[in-house]
Amino acid sequence: MGLVVQKYGGSSVADAEGIKRVAKRIVDAKKSGHQVVVVVSAMGDTTDELIDLAEQVSPIPAGREFDMLLTAGERISMALLAMAIKNLGHEAQSFTGSQAGVITDSVHNKARIIDVTPGRIRTALDEGNIAIVAGFQGVSQDKKDITTLGRGGSDTTAVALAAALDAEVCEIYTDVDGVFTADPRVVKKARKIDWISFEDMLELASSGSKVLLHRCVEYARRYNIPIHVRSSFSGLRGTWVSNEPQGDRKVEQAIISGVAHDTSEAKITVVGVPDKPGEAAAIFRTIANNEINIDMVVQNVSAASTGLTDISFTLPKTEGRKAIDALEKTKSAIGFESLRYDDQIAKISLVGAGMKTNPGVTASFFEALSDAGVNIELISTSEIRISVVTRADDVKEAVRAVHTAFGLDSDSDEAVVYGGTGR
Amino acid sequence: MGLVVQKYGGSSVADAEGIKRVAKRIVDAKKSGHQVVVVVSAMGDTTDELIDLAEQVSPIPAGREFDMLLTAGERISMALLAMAIKNLGHEAQSFTGSQAGVITDSVHNKARIIDVTPGRIRTALDEGNIAIVAGFQGVSQDKKDITTLGRGGSDTTAVALAAALDAEVCEIYTDVDGVFTADPRVVKKARKIDWISFEDMLELASSGSKVLLHRCVEYARRYNIPIHVRSSFSGLRGTWVSNEPQGDRKVEQAIISGVAHDTSEAKITVVGVPDKPGEAAAIFRTIANNEINIDMVVQNVSAASTGLTDISFTLPKTEGRKAIDALEKTKSAIGFESLRYDDQIAKISLVGAGMKTNPGVTASFFEALSDAGVNIELISTSEIRISVVTRADDVKEAVRAVHTAFGLDSDSDEAVVYGGTGR
């Protein structure tokens, strides 16, 4: 039996009862003969409460101190979890990100892991301990300051430790049963996916699926660490994310893995751009200089009569104001006519490696939307994904229609169980 | 202008408003030209809440993990305080005990500081920062584990840093105006002491005065660091504790510094001990082997007729059960008749270096108690202290009578102001 890394999110350790339940599960893994490393997030709403406090003392909290503050949350949960395990008669030691050897760059609040040197973890395991590690945090290589990894950072911590320790699997415990073919809150007949490839999971993650973040999956793919996403409230098999199907079940690769949707983006259209070399570059250089990440980009064919074209792109709504301001300032230099901003959009994406060899997929996708009366505003495709932008009001209907059209609906009439606490 | 270490307790930083008020005070010290190092405790009830959580997951929390847990409290307060200072336009950086170079032994929950290597603090100061340091915590020299210093640990952190950084003064900010000639809750006419010697302060601390702990004063005396105890709610001068009177005010050494009382102790009387060599040693070896600290010890003259004597000693009530159990087990080996346990006692102590050269002090002390109708059960003296044990019910009357008899009552009719928040 090898080494297992388990990661528990904040909802799994929201209170003392949750911590005790998780402790039992960890001890079970240890009893089955594994070496166990556990990565844990802050309890329930702790992080939000700390952010609240910070805002009360300072409207714009400084990066270094903000990270120092937030890392208190995992310190609490990891120490309590280690105590709960010891109370069950097993040895456990907790480690901060710094003690666990999670080395990052110095970009506070969204640091990137640049190395993992888990010497103390290895020693603790060799001495028979279960090692509990604070998720979401590390220590900067140059200044030795405490850093945090940003959203989804605990998942990334878990995968990075799994890679550094050459783990068999990285188990991500959450309050849902796994990755679904669509958001079960929107599609009642969404099915749990038994296995999905890294590539398809990456596309789902960047298309709005919230279960795993892109960055974590990317890390797992690079080091070929299988991820098992499962519920901390049940003993059920969840979703395996890996290069090849895992375990005893032979799983055939589906043509389509799932349908994702995203309503967090807005669309900016730059109207009346002279259709000549360098114009698009100037627009996107302006955006990049303001450190704004954009998603889809579409340029229409220019009208021959005017020599002008329109360029549309999508970006997070939170960056909308900044992008508009930046572009307005360069209006005369770039020479476009006007800007249109639209935050009432949704993006719907169909993901599946099978579409590479099934030429009818695109057509079926558009037909399904058309039959549902959903108008398409933008289209963007990759090798294993088709995304469209529609009106935000149409998103639920669109996702359901596509899910049904591609035969993804569950046979069972029972509603999908997701979440164990009602959270 | 030199370097000042300031320490703020939990009641001074109980909420966001408190943190902002403390931040202003710190910035004022910086503006006046000092380099400023701040040691801060956990906010208000944070530590109690963390202890509560620990008890919910494990009845007897393990030392290492308990320390990891508790140190989250200071991490929160120090980061918030640094943010609040930066919000006032001054540079501040927060440091954990480990980052500040507070090196301890490995005795979790009550570690002792064995070295302070404040290289990072010095660098932060030289770069113009205010340095904020977590009180109460350190890192163990051998295992590099996080440790806590036990009760009053933040005061000790402050004094230890002041010594390592060669500070001008260590300012201990609290919710009272300083050290008083008696507990102002008992004696309405208690006076704030302007200056007190290390020696007298040590005796007061070990006699029940709660403002400064013995350990912190001992550390300050060893390195000759003046302590200024003062309120974080007012700008008033508090009490200076040092070798010689400080500042522009010439303060004459009082004959008597103050009256302390302590109701946290119990008395055990070992009845009918054979009055021969080795008997007392056997009793106190038994106590010591159980790691119980005792305070006063009194042996009566043995009755010639029986050759038996009684030995009485006082100890913390919390250790009473353990001491009785340990002594009962050795009853036949030691050969005493019985044990008496009494937790309805109080200790009243008169402290002052002046009593060395004023032979009437002891007599006046006993007369004052007698006039107040207070019976004395045990007496113990040092060079600069007289302590008696009385009934617990008599304690308030006894303290007031002694306070008046030695002319310590304030001339003012106004009640002493202590505390700014009503806490």
mmCIF file of N, CA and C in Angstrom, chain A residues 311-369:
data_model
loop_
_atom_site.group_PDB
_atom_site.id
_atom_site.type_symbol
_atom_site.label_atom_id
_atom_site.label_comp_id
_atom_site.label_asym_id
_atom_site.label_seq_id
_atom_site.Cartn_x
_atom_site.Cartn_y
_atom_site.Cartn_z
ATOM 1 N N ILE A 311 -14.756 43.949 -33.030
ATOM 2 C CA ILE A 311 -14.054 42.913 -32.276
ATOM 3 C C ILE A 311 -14.753 42.743 -30.937
ATOM 4 N N SER A 312 -15.140 41.505 -30.618
ATOM 5 C CA SER A 312 -15.797 41.225 -29.335
ATOM 6 C C SER A 312 -14.927 40.308 -28.502
ATOM 7 N N PHE A 313 -14.950 40.493 -27.208
ATOM 8 C CA PHE A 313 -14.269 39.544 -26.320
ATOM 9 C C PHE A 313 -15.018 39.463 -24.997
ATOM 10 N N THR A 314 -14.797 38.364 -24.313
ATOM 11 C CA THR A 314 -15.413 38.202 -22.992
ATOM 12 C C THR A 314 -14.328 38.262 -21.927
ATOM 13 N N LEU A 315 -14.756 38.667 -20.732
ATOM 14 C CA LEU A 315 -13.819 38.814 -19.612
ATOM 15 C C LEU A 315 -14.617 38.740 -18.317
ATOM 16 N N PRO A 316 -13.964 38.514 -17.173
ATOM 17 C CA PRO A 316 -14.721 38.474 -15.918
ATOM 18 C C PRO A 316 -15.430 39.812 -15.692
ATOM 19 N N LYS A 317 -16.683 39.733 -15.211
ATOM 20 C CA LYS A 317 -17.434 40.964 -14.939
ATOM 21 C C LYS A 317 -16.652 41.898 -14.012
ATOM 22 N N THR A 318 -15.919 41.300 -13.088
ATOM 23 C CA THR A 318 -15.192 42.109 -12.103
ATOM 24 C C THR A 318 -14.126 42.986 -12.752
ATOM 25 N N GLU A 319 -13.720 42.628 -13.991
ATOM 26 C CA GLU A 319 -12.680 43.406 -14.671
ATOM 27 C C GLU A 319 -13.286 44.388 -15.675
ATOM 28 N N GLY A 320 -14.626 44.380 -15.798
ATOM 29 C CA GLY A 320 -15.290 45.148 -16.845
ATOM 30 C C GLY A 320 -14.987 46.635 -16.803
ATOM 31 N N ARG A 321 -15.167 47.223 -15.629
ATOM 32 C CA ARG A 321 -14.957 48.663 -15.470
ATOM 33 C C ARG A 321 -13.528 49.073 -15.878
ATOM 34 N N LYS A 322 -12.575 48.266 -15.390
ATOM 35 C CA LYS A 322 -11.173 48.576 -15.655
ATOM 36 C C LYS A 322 -10.867 48.517 -17.154
ATOM 37 N N ALA A 323 -11.439 47.522 -17.835
ATOM 38 C CA ALA A 323 -11.181 47.352 -19.262
ATOM 39 C C ALA A 323 -11.769 48.503 -20.075
ATOM 40 N N ILE A 324 -13.007 48.868 -19.724
ATOM 41 C CA ILE A 324 -13.660 49.970 -20.444
ATOM 42 C C ILE A 324 -12.851 51.268 -20.268
ATOM 43 N N ASP A 325 -12.451 51.539 -19.034
ATOM 44 C CA ASP A 325 -11.675 52.754 -18.766
ATOM 45 C C ASP A 325 -10.381 52.771 -19.566
ATOM 46 N N ALA A 326 -9.710 51.616 -19.595
ATOM 47 C CA ALA A 326 -8.423 51.551 -20.297
ATOM 48 C C ALA A 326 -8.616 51.766 -21.793
ATOM 49 N N LEU A 327 -9.661 51.154 -22.345
ATOM 50 C CA LEU A 327 -9.880 51.283 -23.792
ATOM 51 C C LEU A 327 -10.315 52.702 -24.172
ATOM 52 N N GLU A 328 -11.158 53.310 -23.334
ATOM 53 C CA GLU A 328 -11.604 54.684 -23.631
ATOM 54 C C GLU A 328 -10.411 55.624 -23.775
ATOM 55 N N LYS A 329 -9.424 55.412 -22.927
ATOM 56 C CA LYS A 329 -8.250 56.301 -22.940
ATOM 57 C C LYS A 329 -7.476 56.192 -24.243
ATOM 58 N N THR A 330 -7.576 55.038 -24.912
ATOM 59 C CA THR A 330 -6.787 54.829 -26.131
ATOM 60 C C THR A 330 -7.655 54.940 -27.376
ATOM 61 N N LYS A 331 -8.876 55.435 -27.182
ATOM 62 C CA LYS A 331 -9.833 55.461 -28.295
ATOM 63 C C LYS A 331 -9.267 56.172 -29.532
ATOM 64 N N SER A 332 -8.741 57.343 -29.358
ATOM 65 C CA SER A 332 -8.265 58.100 -30.524
ATOM 66 C C SER A 332 -7.001 57.480 -31.099
ATOM 67 N N ALA A 333 -6.144 56.973 -30.223
ATOM 68 C CA ALA A 333 -4.898 56.370 -30.711
ATOM 69 C C ALA A 333 -5.192 55.135 -31.553
ATOM 70 N N ILE A 334 -6.124 54.288 -31.051
ATOM 71 C CA ILE A 334 -6.453 53.080 -31.805
ATOM 72 C C ILE A 334 -7.383 53.415 -32.964
ATOM 73 N N GLY A 335 -8.308 54.308 -32.728
ATOM 74 C CA GLY A 335 -9.176 54.760 -33.816
ATOM 75 C C GLY A 335 -10.427 53.931 -34.027
ATOM 76 N N PHE A 336 -11.056 53.445 -32.956
ATOM 77 C CA PHE A 336 -12.344 52.750 -33.123
ATOM 78 C C PHE A 336 -13.477 53.736 -32.899
ATOM 79 N N GLU A 337 -14.711 53.300 -33.197
ATOM 80 C CA GLU A 337 -15.832 54.225 -33.102
ATOM 81 C C GLU A 337 -16.444 54.293 -31.708
ATOM 82 N N SER A 338 -16.704 53.117 -31.121
ATOM 83 C CA SER A 338 -17.359 53.113 -29.812
ATOM 84 C C SER A 338 -17.162 51.770 -29.117
ATOM 85 N N LEU A 339 -17.570 51.718 -27.846
ATOM 86 C CA LEU A 339 -17.479 50.488 -27.053
ATOM 87 C C LEU A 339 -18.876 50.084 -26.620
ATOM 88 N N ARG A 340 -19.161 48.779 -26.613
ATOM 89 C CA ARG A 340 -20.416 48.296 -26.036
ATOM 90 C C ARG A 340 -20.082 47.318 -24.922
ATOM 91 N N TYR A 341 -20.739 47.487 -23.788
ATOM 92 C CA TYR A 341 -20.499 46.614 -22.643
ATOM 93 C C TYR A 341 -21.794 45.878 -22.319
ATOM 94 N N ASP A 342 -21.702 44.557 -22.159
ATOM 95 C CA ASP A 342 -22.907 43.741 -21.941
ATOM 96 C C ASP A 342 -22.588 42.701 -20.872
ATOM 97 N N ASP A 343 -23.227 42.833 -19.701
ATOM 98 C CA ASP A 343 -22.952 41.815 -18.670
ATOM 99 C C ASP A 343 -24.131 40.874 -18.465
ATOM 100 N N GLN A 344 -25.057 40.877 -19.388
ATOM 101 C CA GLN A 344 -26.209 39.963 -19.301
ATOM 102 C C GLN A 344 -26.008 38.767 -20.227
ATOM 103 N N ILE A 345 -24.821 38.183 -20.178
ATOM 104 C CA ILE A 345 -24.527 37.059 -21.070
ATOM 105 C C ILE A 345 -24.222 35.804 -20.257
ATOM 106 N N ALA A 346 -24.287 34.668 -20.935
ATOM 107 C CA ALA A 346 -23.867 33.402 -20.344
ATOM 108 C C ALA A 346 -23.039 32.658 -21.385
ATOM 109 N N LYS A 347 -22.112 31.855 -20.881
ATOM 110 C CA LYS A 347 -21.324 31.023 -21.793
ATOM 111 C C LYS A 347 -21.713 29.569 -21.537
ATOM 112 N N ILE A 348 -22.008 28.840 -22.614
ATOM 113 C CA ILE A 348 -22.349 27.423 -22.488
ATOM 114 C C ILE A 348 -21.331 26.643 -23.300
ATOM 115 N N SER A 349 -20.719 25.626 -22.657
ATOM 116 C CA SER A 349 -19.641 24.892 -23.324
ATOM 117 C C SER A 349 -19.936 23.402 -23.303
ATOM 118 N N LEU A 350 -19.657 22.766 -24.424
ATOM 119 C CA LEU A 350 -19.756 21.321 -24.548
ATOM 120 C C LEU A 350 -18.327 20.804 -24.601
ATOM 121 N N VAL A 351 -17.996 19.836 -23.719
ATOM 122 C CA VAL A 351 -16.610 19.375 -23.631
ATOM 123 C C VAL A 351 -16.537 17.871 -23.848
ATOM 124 N N GLY A 352 -15.576 17.435 -24.655
ATOM 125 C CA GLY A 352 -15.383 15.993 -24.835
ATOM 126 C C GLY A 352 -14.355 15.704 -25.909
ATOM 127 N N ALA A 353 -13.387 14.855 -25.550
ATOM 128 C CA ALA A 353 -12.344 14.514 -26.512
ATOM 129 C C ALA A 353 -12.952 13.820 -27.726
ATOM 130 N N GLY A 354 -14.140 13.174 -27.529
ATOM 131 C CA GLY A 354 -14.772 12.441 -28.623
ATOM 132 C C GLY A 354 -15.156 13.319 -29.802
ATOM 133 N N MET A 355 -15.311 14.609 -29.556
ATOM 134 C CA MET A 355 -15.763 15.467 -30.665
ATOM 135 C C MET A 355 -14.723 15.608 -31.768
ATOM 136 N N LYS A 356 -13.479 15.282 -31.438
ATOM 137 C CA LYS A 356 -12.431 15.330 -32.467
ATOM 138 C C LYS A 356 -12.751 14.375 -33.622
ATOM 139 N N THR A 357 -13.323 13.223 -33.297
ATOM 140 C CA THR A 357 -13.569 12.191 -34.300
ATOM 141 C C THR A 357 -15.046 12.030 -34.615
ATOM 142 N N ASN A 358 -15.862 12.933 -34.132
ATOM 143 C CA ASN A 358 -17.305 12.879 -34.394
ATOM 144 C C ASN A 358 -17.744 14.201 -35.004
ATOM 145 N N PRO A 359 -17.645 14.323 -36.318
ATOM 146 C CA PRO A 359 -17.850 15.618 -36.969
ATOM 147 C C PRO A 359 -19.243 16.190 -36.772
ATOM 148 N N GLY A 360 -20.213 15.358 -36.368
ATOM 149 C CA GLY A 360 -21.569 15.893 -36.228
ATOM 150 C C GLY A 360 -21.830 16.655 -34.954
ATOM 151 N N VAL A 361 -20.863 16.692 -34.046
ATOM 152 C CA VAL A 361 -21.107 17.263 -32.723
ATOM 153 C C VAL A 361 -21.495 18.734 -32.787
ATOM 154 N N THR A 362 -20.744 19.503 -33.539
ATOM 155 C CA THR A 362 -21.018 20.937 -33.617
ATOM 156 C C THR A 362 -22.425 21.197 -34.126
ATOM 157 N N ALA A 363 -22.759 20.485 -35.174
ATOM 158 C CA ALA A 363 -24.093 20.671 -35.750
ATOM 159 C C ALA A 363 -25.178 20.313 -34.745
ATOM 160 N N SER A 364 -25.019 19.170 -34.062
ATOM 161 C CA SER A 364 -26.021 18.751 -33.077
ATOM 162 C C SER A 364 -26.151 19.782 -31.964
ATOM 163 N N PHE A 365 -25.042 20.328 -31.551
ATOM 164 C CA PHE A 365 -25.017 21.339 -30.486
ATOM 165 C C PHE A 365 -25.864 22.552 -30.890
ATOM 166 N N PHE A 366 -25.601 23.076 -32.098
ATOM 167 C CA PHE A 366 -26.322 24.267 -32.551
ATOM 168 C C PHE A 366 -27.807 23.966 -32.763
ATOM 169 N N GLU A 367 -28.093 22.746 -33.277
ATOM 170 C CA GLU A 367 -29.494 22.366 -33.480
ATOM 171 C C GLU A 367 -30.254 22.327 -32.155
ATOM 172 N N ALA A 368 -29.580 21.760 -31.136
ATOM 173 C CA ALA A 368 -30.239 21.663 -29.826
ATOM 174 C C ALA A 368 -30.583 23.051 -29.290
ATOM 175 N N LEU A 369 -29.643 23.979 -29.446
ATOM 176 C CA LEU A 369 -29.893 25.344 -28.975
ATOM 177 C C LEU A 369 -31.007 26.001 -29.780
#
